[in-house]
Amino acid sequence: MKLKFDANEGYQLDAIRAVVDLFAGQPDASQNDVTMMDEGLSSLKLTETGVANQRVITDAQWLSNLRTVQTANGLPESDRLEPMKLVDGTAVGTFPNFTVEMETGTGKTYVYLRTVHELSRTYGFKKFVIVVPSVAIREGVLKSLQITAEHFQTLYDFERVEFSVYDSGKISQLRSFALGNCIQILVINIDAFAKDSQENGGAETDSAKPKKKTKGNVINQVRETGVRPIEFIQAAHPIVILDEPQNLETDIRKQAIARLNPMCTLRYSATHRDTYNLVYKLDPVRAYELGLVKQISVDSVIELKDANQAYIELEGFKTGKRSVTAKLSVWVNQPGGPGKKTLTVRNGDDLYALSVQREIYRDGFIVNEIDAGQGFVRFANDVTVRMGQPHGALTDTILRLQIEATIRRHFEKEAKLKPLRVKVLSVFFIDRVANYRIYNEDGSTSLGKFGQWFEEIYEHYRAKPEFAGLLDFEAARVHNGYFSQDKAGTWKDSTERGGKDDEDTYALIMRDKEKLLDPAEPLRFIFSHSALREGWDNPNVFQICTLAESSSQIRKRQEIGRGLRLCVNADGERVRDRALNRLTVIANESYEDFAKQLQTEMEEAGVAFKKEMVQDERKKVTVRLRKGYETDVQFLALWERIRARTRYRVHYEPAALIAESAQRIKQQMPAIERPKVALTRADISVSGKGVTGMETGRRTLPVEARYVMPDFVSQIQARTGLSRSTVAQSLLESARLKDAVNNPQAFIEYAADAINAVKRELLVAGVEYLKVDGQIYELHRFAGDDLMEVFESNVIAVGKPEKTLFSHIVIDSNSNPERKFAEACENNDDVLFYLKLPKWFVIETPVGPYNPDWALAYRNDKTLYFVAETKDTGKKEGVALDLLRPIEQLKIECGKRHFKNFEEVQFKVVKSLAEVIA
């Protein structure tokens, strides 16, 4: 089976043409028969070491070409041929850099390999170096060179191509690169030549001291002949292609690239950090809209809130001269209920105390050992928590359900695509090999938990009637792992930098690219290390699942990039049906979070989304206090009647509290169910407006979990402030204690909420307010509100300043009743004075501070004084409308009782001025 390539993809041809046109003015390749020593008539020249590229066009013409290309592609024009820059802004080299931006999965590697051929056919250039940042990407480029060779030979049958991967053990290959007169492509990893033999080894920091010379990479070392191998590349004056240059942006790597003596660099990526001289741009929005990549769905597997487990997550360490501490995320009792909080702990710290006596941490969760080197914290009860492996969460449940969701999606997709002879692949990225394969002491191997779960779930779905006969292969034959191996052949965890073991792994999975696409090959589920997230992809990957024992930290664009390419059928032909080309990411986070993070990453890469109109910080107004307000007769008459302060006292019967609480818990507390996990399906949309998700399905599953029963009375007592006996009696009389077995923490929270609600109601029912002699709301405090800056949408300009204190009335931007009330007060001639009461005009209540809305004086047979609370109450389309929350209602009730002490003032809850004066 061979992959087939379409030579007529318009967007790819545009990207190729953008680079080729940069060199307009170079001698035509048909002139290659002219003696190469005639430097003005060829794009090649002879050197002492072989054949080299030669630039004939001037810098001025090159810049003119660049601007022409940019204009043709709708891009901003450059003002110069921009060189690379170090962190401090210093230029590196005199060669220009040209940037091509192409979304992952749209054929970036194909484009630059074909560009090599076009540059050779058009101008005669022969020497090209492809610099890659990692082993994985290097192996991907090598595979692309291999599988496109026949395709390019068909298109460009005029010349031979030689390509090689740099090997420090085969330095002679660089001489062949320099001598060759056909197209020469050298693929080299940046780490193979970044360490120069003349650089400072880092031991010396004082510029007055001599720099320490280092051996450097083999390619930079002087050999017996007196020549450094890199000089063969330098003499060839190559066009250097940078694959994923955002990973080559350190100063050392930039300087290393400059040492190659490039004619120029051509930079290809979907996620550039620096876009030097951008000549072509295919961003993710355009790629999705044109259907050049798969659409995206997200299957989320997330736990609904469960604070019962002894959850502990190790977030990091801090080492000092004499001690080491660890940062742990744990559940902590807080006024609003338990929540996750990060704590810094040292040896001897007790999580039970630090969590404000969370019962789940009572039994021996005392820090006994902190080992930053091995990355773990061990407690007195022998529980060990390691980095990336939270303890006590519903981790295994989530991970198993992720595997199930992946297999389920795989079977569904297989049913659709098998008739079209399109093979379906699913990829699992894991962070620990031991979760997939275990190596026993006797040398035998066995499946880790992921492998066991996979085979159980796969066989379950294979036996389902709707999938009968779809996949005839047994579970053991359809999955395999691609991991690094040590010398004994044992799989091991990979590292980001890679090594010889990783090279073998990457080479293996690259070689199997076509094999994986053959429907007759049983392998369909690939387990690999998360380090293999760059450089490898396969067009028929339809499901990607990252099995991390904490939330996945892989960037979303890297994650989806492994499966964005449009699928192919068994003949290697591209299938372009949008309905079929959909990649599903199985995530342990909500689809909303996934979409938000994906959009953030796209914005960081320079994608400009069209955003809604938002409040502009510049559109603020200054609210000014009217001068002379302290002598205004109408204002002072109103203020004198409402300025006195009060205090309150409360009377209630404990027996009534117990009886009411028990009844409320018994009748109104919902059924307490087992903890649940939510599985959602959503389609992700990428457009000019942003990245959004639309939920297409949801189901919840109960979770089997065992709990340590907490001290319910103490927990509820801490939340309610009542005595133990009152709480205990309320729970006993409610006859609902049996519900606590299903979900202890949920029971505690519901019961505490019910008791607090009853307590508030009884307190307010028994509240009494009394004026406090000599205590008032001070008039001078209005001056503190002068010159406030407020968003324009949150104010109403005052047209009749004599009727109020400030130049603007500050309101809630979403409050239509407040806006209408203020406008009515201004326009009603019988309203003598009105005032939006300031935030500091607060009445204390048993259920929290209360700030009334308005105070006003109204002319009738005699002047009437009101305090008004504006709320949207009443009916709308026959439906009762009451937006007051319970606590708000209780506060307002306290406000009424407060103002009963003011004989000339009426307190009203209204939605309009008409209701005040009715």
PDB file of N, CA and C in Angstrom, residues 745-809:
ATOM      1  N   GLN A 745     -20.261  13.648  51.837  1.00  0.00           N
ATOM      2  CA  GLN A 745     -20.026  15.077  51.730  1.00  0.00           C
ATOM      3  C   GLN A 745     -21.241  15.812  51.183  1.00  0.00           C
ATOM      4  N   ALA A 746     -21.915  15.208  50.217  1.00  0.00           N
ATOM      5  CA  ALA A 746     -23.122  15.833  49.682  1.00  0.00           C
ATOM      6  C   ALA A 746     -24.173  15.960  50.770  1.00  0.00           C
ATOM      7  N   PHE A 747     -24.305  14.929  51.601  1.00  0.00           N
ATOM      8  CA  PHE A 747     -25.279  14.971  52.695  1.00  0.00           C
ATOM      9  C   PHE A 747     -24.949  16.115  53.651  1.00  0.00           C
ATOM     10  N   ILE A 748     -23.685  16.246  54.013  1.00  0.00           N
ATOM     11  CA  ILE A 748     -23.278  17.314  54.932  1.00  0.00           C
ATOM     12  C   ILE A 748     -23.620  18.677  54.348  1.00  0.00           C
ATOM     13  N   GLU A 749     -23.319  18.871  53.071  1.00  0.00           N
ATOM     14  CA  GLU A 749     -23.563  20.174  52.457  1.00  0.00           C
ATOM     15  C   GLU A 749     -25.049  20.496  52.360  1.00  0.00           C
ATOM     16  N   TYR A 750     -25.851  19.517  51.921  1.00  0.00           N
ATOM     17  CA  TYR A 750     -27.296  19.758  51.824  1.00  0.00           C
ATOM     18  C   TYR A 750     -27.912  20.016  53.196  1.00  0.00           C
ATOM     19  N   ALA A 751     -27.539  19.192  54.187  1.00  0.00           N
ATOM     20  CA  ALA A 751     -28.107  19.348  55.527  1.00  0.00           C
ATOM     21  C   ALA A 751     -27.716  20.695  56.120  1.00  0.00           C
ATOM     22  N   ALA A 752     -26.451  21.079  55.976  1.00  0.00           N
ATOM     23  CA  ALA A 752     -26.004  22.370  56.506  1.00  0.00           C
ATOM     24  C   ALA A 752     -26.733  23.521  55.830  1.00  0.00           C
ATOM     25  N   ASP A 753     -26.924  23.430  54.519  1.00  0.00           N
ATOM     26  CA  ASP A 753     -27.659  24.479  53.800  1.00  0.00           C
ATOM     27  C   ASP A 753     -29.089  24.593  54.303  1.00  0.00           C
ATOM     28  N   ALA A 754     -29.726  23.442  54.516  1.00  0.00           N
ATOM     29  CA  ALA A 754     -31.120  23.459  54.993  1.00  0.00           C
ATOM     30  C   ALA A 754     -31.218  24.079  56.377  1.00  0.00           C
ATOM     31  N   ILE A 755     -30.336  23.698  57.283  1.00  0.00           N
ATOM     32  CA  ILE A 755     -30.360  24.244  58.648  1.00  0.00           C
ATOM     33  C   ILE A 755     -30.060  25.736  58.631  1.00  0.00           C
ATOM     34  N   ASN A 756     -29.081  26.155  57.825  1.00  0.00           N
ATOM     35  CA  ASN A 756     -28.767  27.584  57.733  1.00  0.00           C
ATOM     36  C   ASN A 756     -29.933  28.390  57.197  1.00  0.00           C
ATOM     37  N   ALA A 757     -30.657  27.839  56.222  1.00  0.00           N
ATOM     38  CA  ALA A 757     -31.823  28.541  55.679  1.00  0.00           C
ATOM     39  C   ALA A 757     -32.880  28.743  56.753  1.00  0.00           C
ATOM     40  N   VAL A 758     -33.149  27.681  57.519  1.00  0.00           N
ATOM     41  CA  VAL A 758     -34.135  27.790  58.608  1.00  0.00           C
ATOM     42  C   VAL A 758     -33.656  28.794  59.652  1.00  0.00           C
ATOM     43  N   LYS A 759     -32.371  28.716  59.999  1.00  0.00           N
ATOM     44  CA  LYS A 759     -31.817  29.639  61.002  1.00  0.00           C
ATOM     45  C   LYS A 759     -31.985  31.086  60.558  1.00  0.00           C
ATOM     46  N   ARG A 760     -31.686  31.368  59.303  1.00  0.00           N
ATOM     47  CA  ARG A 760     -31.822  32.737  58.798  1.00  0.00           C
ATOM     48  C   ARG A 760     -33.267  33.225  58.894  1.00  0.00           C
ATOM     49  N   GLU A 761     -34.185  32.356  58.484  1.00  0.00           N
ATOM     50  CA  GLU A 761     -35.594  32.750  58.509  1.00  0.00           C
ATOM     51  C   GLU A 761     -36.067  33.037  59.930  1.00  0.00           C
ATOM     52  N   LEU A 762     -35.662  32.187  60.896  1.00  0.00           N
ATOM     53  CA  LEU A 762     -36.067  32.393  62.281  1.00  0.00           C
ATOM     54  C   LEU A 762     -35.429  33.647  62.874  1.00  0.00           C
ATOM     55  N   LEU A 763     -34.172  33.883  62.499  1.00  0.00           N
ATOM     56  CA  LEU A 763     -33.496  35.079  62.998  1.00  0.00           C
ATOM     57  C   LEU A 763     -34.187  36.345  62.501  1.00  0.00           C
ATOM     58  N   VAL A 764     -34.516  36.353  61.222  1.00  0.00           N
ATOM     59  CA  VAL A 764     -35.173  37.534  60.657  1.00  0.00           C
ATOM     60  C   VAL A 764     -36.578  37.698  61.227  1.00  0.00           C
ATOM     61  N   ALA A 765     -37.269  36.554  61.417  1.00  0.00           N
ATOM     62  CA  ALA A 765     -38.621  36.622  61.986  1.00  0.00           C
ATOM     63  C   ALA A 765     -38.595  37.198  63.393  1.00  0.00           C
ATOM     64  N   GLY A 766     -37.512  36.987  64.099  1.00  0.00           N
ATOM     65  CA  GLY A 766     -37.430  37.480  65.472  1.00  0.00           C
ATOM     66  C   GLY A 766     -36.562  38.708  65.637  1.00  0.00           C
ATOM     67  N   VAL A 767     -36.221  39.414  64.561  1.00  0.00           N
ATOM     68  CA  VAL A 767     -35.330  40.555  64.651  1.00  0.00           C
ATOM     69  C   VAL A 767     -36.096  41.813  65.035  1.00  0.00           C
ATOM     70  N   GLU A 768     -35.453  42.646  65.824  1.00  0.00           N
ATOM     71  CA  GLU A 768     -36.025  43.929  66.236  1.00  0.00           C
ATOM     72  C   GLU A 768     -34.928  44.980  66.171  1.00  0.00           C
ATOM     73  N   TYR A 769     -35.231  46.161  65.550  1.00  0.00           N
ATOM     74  CA  TYR A 769     -34.249  47.233  65.395  1.00  0.00           C
ATOM     75  C   TYR A 769     -34.559  48.392  66.354  1.00  0.00           C
ATOM     76  N   LEU A 770     -33.482  48.964  66.902  1.00  0.00           N
ATOM     77  CA  LEU A 770     -33.601  50.114  67.795  1.00  0.00           C
ATOM     78  C   LEU A 770     -32.609  51.183  67.362  1.00  0.00           C
ATOM     79  N   LYS A 771     -33.039  52.467  67.397  1.00  0.00           N
ATOM     80  CA  LYS A 771     -32.110  53.545  67.075  1.00  0.00           C
ATOM     81  C   LYS A 771     -31.030  53.637  68.134  1.00  0.00           C
ATOM     82  N   VAL A 772     -29.813  54.003  67.694  1.00  0.00           N
ATOM     83  CA  VAL A 772     -28.687  54.174  68.607  1.00  0.00           C
ATOM     84  C   VAL A 772     -28.440  55.671  68.765  1.00  0.00           C
ATOM     85  N   ASP A 773     -28.577  56.170  69.965  1.00  0.00           N
ATOM     86  CA  ASP A 773     -28.420  57.598  70.206  1.00  0.00           C
ATOM     87  C   ASP A 773     -27.040  58.086  69.797  1.00  0.00           C
ATOM     88  N   GLY A 774     -27.030  59.167  69.014  1.00  0.00           N
ATOM     89  CA  GLY A 774     -25.775  59.812  68.663  1.00  0.00           C
ATOM     90  C   GLY A 774     -25.026  59.176  67.502  1.00  0.00           C
ATOM     91  N   GLN A 775     -25.518  58.062  66.958  1.00  0.00           N
ATOM     92  CA  GLN A 775     -24.824  57.403  65.845  1.00  0.00           C
ATOM     93  C   GLN A 775     -25.601  57.629  64.548  1.00  0.00           C
ATOM     94  N   ILE A 776     -24.905  58.208  63.555  1.00  0.00           N
ATOM     95  CA  ILE A 776     -25.533  58.524  62.273  1.00  0.00           C
ATOM     96  C   ILE A 776     -24.597  58.170  61.131  1.00  0.00           C
ATOM     97  N   TYR A 777     -25.165  58.152  59.931  1.00  0.00           N
ATOM     98  CA  TYR A 777     -24.359  58.046  58.717  1.00  0.00           C
ATOM     99  C   TYR A 777     -23.830  59.443  58.425  1.00  0.00           C
ATOM    100  N   GLU A 778     -22.495  59.609  58.438  1.00  0.00           N
ATOM    101  CA  GLU A 778     -21.885  60.926  58.364  1.00  0.00           C
ATOM    102  C   GLU A 778     -22.016  61.538  56.972  1.00  0.00           C
ATOM    103  N   LEU A 779     -22.417  62.804  56.932  1.00  0.00           N
ATOM    104  CA  LEU A 779     -22.630  63.521  55.679  1.00  0.00           C
ATOM    105  C   LEU A 779     -21.330  63.671  54.875  1.00  0.00           C
ATOM    106  N   HIS A 780     -20.225  63.863  55.557  1.00  0.00           N
ATOM    107  CA  HIS A 780     -18.962  64.143  54.862  1.00  0.00           C
ATOM    108  C   HIS A 780     -18.475  62.952  54.033  1.00  0.00           C
ATOM    109  N   ARG A 781     -19.044  61.750  54.261  1.00  0.00           N
ATOM    110  CA  ARG A 781     -18.582  60.575  53.513  1.00  0.00           C
ATOM    111  C   ARG A 781     -18.936  60.655  52.039  1.00  0.00           C
ATOM    112  N   PHE A 782     -19.896  61.518  51.667  1.00  0.00           N
ATOM    113  CA  PHE A 782     -20.217  61.690  50.242  1.00  0.00           C
ATOM    114  C   PHE A 782     -19.015  62.220  49.464  1.00  0.00           C
ATOM    115  N   ALA A 783     -18.169  63.008  50.141  1.00  0.00           N
ATOM    116  CA  ALA A 783     -17.005  63.579  49.457  1.00  0.00           C
ATOM    117  C   ALA A 783     -16.041  62.491  48.982  1.00  0.00           C
ATOM    118  N   GLY A 784     -16.068  61.348  49.652  1.00  0.00           N
ATOM    119  CA  GLY A 784     -15.206  60.252  49.249  1.00  0.00           C
ATOM    120  C   GLY A 784     -15.610  59.620  47.929  1.00  0.00           C
ATOM    121  N   ASP A 785     -16.846  59.878  47.483  1.00  0.00           N
ATOM    122  CA  ASP A 785     -17.318  59.325  46.209  1.00  0.00           C
ATOM    123  C   ASP A 785     -17.120  60.297  45.052  1.00  0.00           C
ATOM    124  N   ASP A 786     -16.540  61.450  45.326  1.00  0.00           N
ATOM    125  CA  ASP A 786     -16.303  62.433  44.278  1.00  0.00           C
ATOM    126  C   ASP A 786     -15.214  61.954  43.324  1.00  0.00           C
ATOM    127  N   LEU A 787     -15.380  62.271  42.045  1.00  0.00           N
ATOM    128  CA  LEU A 787     -14.406  61.974  40.991  1.00  0.00           C
ATOM    129  C   LEU A 787     -14.223  60.465  40.761  1.00  0.00           C
ATOM    130  N   MET A 788     -15.285  59.708  40.936  1.00  0.00           N
ATOM    131  CA  MET A 788     -15.238  58.279  40.615  1.00  0.00           C
ATOM    132  C   MET A 788     -15.186  58.109  39.099  1.00  0.00           C
ATOM    133  N   GLU A 789     -14.413  57.096  38.622  1.00  0.00           N
ATOM    134  CA  GLU A 789     -14.405  56.757  37.199  1.00  0.00           C
ATOM    135  C   GLU A 789     -15.234  55.497  37.006  1.00  0.00           C
ATOM    136  N   VAL A 790     -16.264  55.591  36.149  1.00  0.00           N
ATOM    137  CA  VAL A 790     -17.214  54.502  35.970  1.00  0.00           C
ATOM    138  C   VAL A 790     -17.441  54.294  34.477  1.00  0.00           C
ATOM    139  N   PHE A 791     -17.641  53.025  34.059  1.00  0.00           N
ATOM    140  CA  PHE A 791     -17.943  52.755  32.657  1.00  0.00           C
ATOM    141  C   PHE A 791     -19.200  53.516  32.233  1.00  0.00           C
ATOM    142  N   GLU A 792     -19.133  54.009  31.021  1.00  0.00           N
ATOM    143  CA  GLU A 792     -20.236  54.806  30.489  1.00  0.00           C
ATOM    144  C   GLU A 792     -21.560  54.061  30.508  1.00  0.00           C
ATOM    145  N   SER A 793     -21.500  52.732  30.293  1.00  0.00           N
ATOM    146  CA  SER A 793     -22.727  51.941  30.261  1.00  0.00           C
ATOM    147  C   SER A 793     -23.354  51.771  31.635  1.00  0.00           C
ATOM    148  N   ASN A 794     -22.618  52.155  32.697  1.00  0.00           N
ATOM    149  CA  ASN A 794     -23.113  51.970  34.064  1.00  0.00           C
ATOM    150  C   ASN A 794     -23.594  53.265  34.701  1.00  0.00           C
ATOM    151  N   VAL A 795     -23.784  54.292  33.890  1.00  0.00           N
ATOM    152  CA  VAL A 795     -24.236  55.566  34.462  1.00  0.00           C
ATOM    153  C   VAL A 795     -25.355  56.174  33.623  1.00  0.00           C
ATOM    154  N   ILE A 796     -26.112  57.059  34.266  1.00  0.00           N
ATOM    155  CA  ILE A 796     -27.101  57.891  33.575  1.00  0.00           C
ATOM    156  C   ILE A 796     -26.721  59.331  33.854  1.00  0.00           C
ATOM    157  N   ALA A 797     -26.511  60.109  32.803  1.00  0.00           N
ATOM    158  CA  ALA A 797     -26.161  61.520  32.982  1.00  0.00           C
ATOM    159  C   ALA A 797     -27.350  62.277  33.559  1.00  0.00           C
ATOM    160  N   VAL A 798     -27.071  63.147  34.523  1.00  0.00           N
ATOM    161  CA  VAL A 798     -28.130  63.915  35.191  1.00  0.00           C
ATOM    162  C   VAL A 798     -28.372  65.207  34.418  1.00  0.00           C
ATOM    163  N   GLY A 799     -29.638  65.435  34.053  1.00  0.00           N
ATOM    164  CA  GLY A 799     -29.997  66.659  33.329  1.00  0.00           C
ATOM    165  C   GLY A 799     -30.405  67.788  34.255  1.00  0.00           C
ATOM    166  N   LYS A 800     -30.907  67.442  35.447  1.00  0.00           N
ATOM    167  CA  LYS A 800     -31.349  68.449  36.416  1.00  0.00           C
ATOM    168  C   LYS A 800     -30.527  68.283  37.695  1.00  0.00           C
ATOM    169  N   PRO A 801     -29.334  68.844  37.732  1.00  0.00           N
ATOM    170  CA  PRO A 801     -28.413  68.602  38.851  1.00  0.00           C
ATOM    171  C   PRO A 801     -28.959  69.059  40.195  1.00  0.00           C
ATOM    172  N   GLU A 802     -29.926  69.992  40.201  1.00  0.00           N
ATOM    173  CA  GLU A 802     -30.456  70.472  41.470  1.00  0.00           C
ATOM    174  C   GLU A 802     -31.297  69.423  42.194  1.00  0.00           C
ATOM    175  N   LYS A 803     -31.661  68.322  41.492  1.00  0.00           N
ATOM    176  CA  LYS A 803     -32.528  67.312  42.091  1.00  0.00           C
ATOM    177  C   LYS A 803     -31.760  66.152  42.712  1.00  0.00           C
ATOM    178  N   THR A 804     -30.418  66.157  42.608  1.00  0.00           N
ATOM    179  CA  THR A 804     -29.637  65.052  43.176  1.00  0.00           C
ATOM    180  C   THR A 804     -28.230  65.538  43.497  1.00  0.00           C
ATOM    181  N   LEU A 805     -27.345  64.644  43.924  1.00  0.00           N
ATOM    182  CA  LEU A 805     -26.018  65.047  44.405  1.00  0.00           C
ATOM    183  C   LEU A 805     -24.926  64.986  43.362  1.00  0.00           C
ATOM    184  N   PHE A 806     -24.996  64.022  42.458  1.00  0.00           N
ATOM    185  CA  PHE A 806     -23.867  63.745  41.562  1.00  0.00           C
ATOM    186  C   PHE A 806     -24.207  64.068  40.110  1.00  0.00           C
ATOM    187  N   SER A 807     -23.152  64.187  39.303  1.00  0.00           N
ATOM    188  CA  SER A 807     -23.330  64.501  37.880  1.00  0.00           C
ATOM    189  C   SER A 807     -23.916  63.324  37.116  1.00  0.00           C
ATOM    190  N   HIS A 808     -23.757  62.124  37.662  1.00  0.00           N
ATOM    191  CA  HIS A 808     -24.280  60.918  37.038  1.00  0.00           C
ATOM    192  C   HIS A 808     -24.855  60.012  38.118  1.00  0.00           C
ATOM    193  N   ILE A 809     -25.848  59.232  37.732  1.00  0.00           N
ATOM    194  CA  ILE A 809     -26.389  58.214  38.617  1.00  0.00           C
ATOM    195  C   ILE A 809     -25.737  56.885  38.236  1.00  0.00           C
TER     196      ILE A 809
END
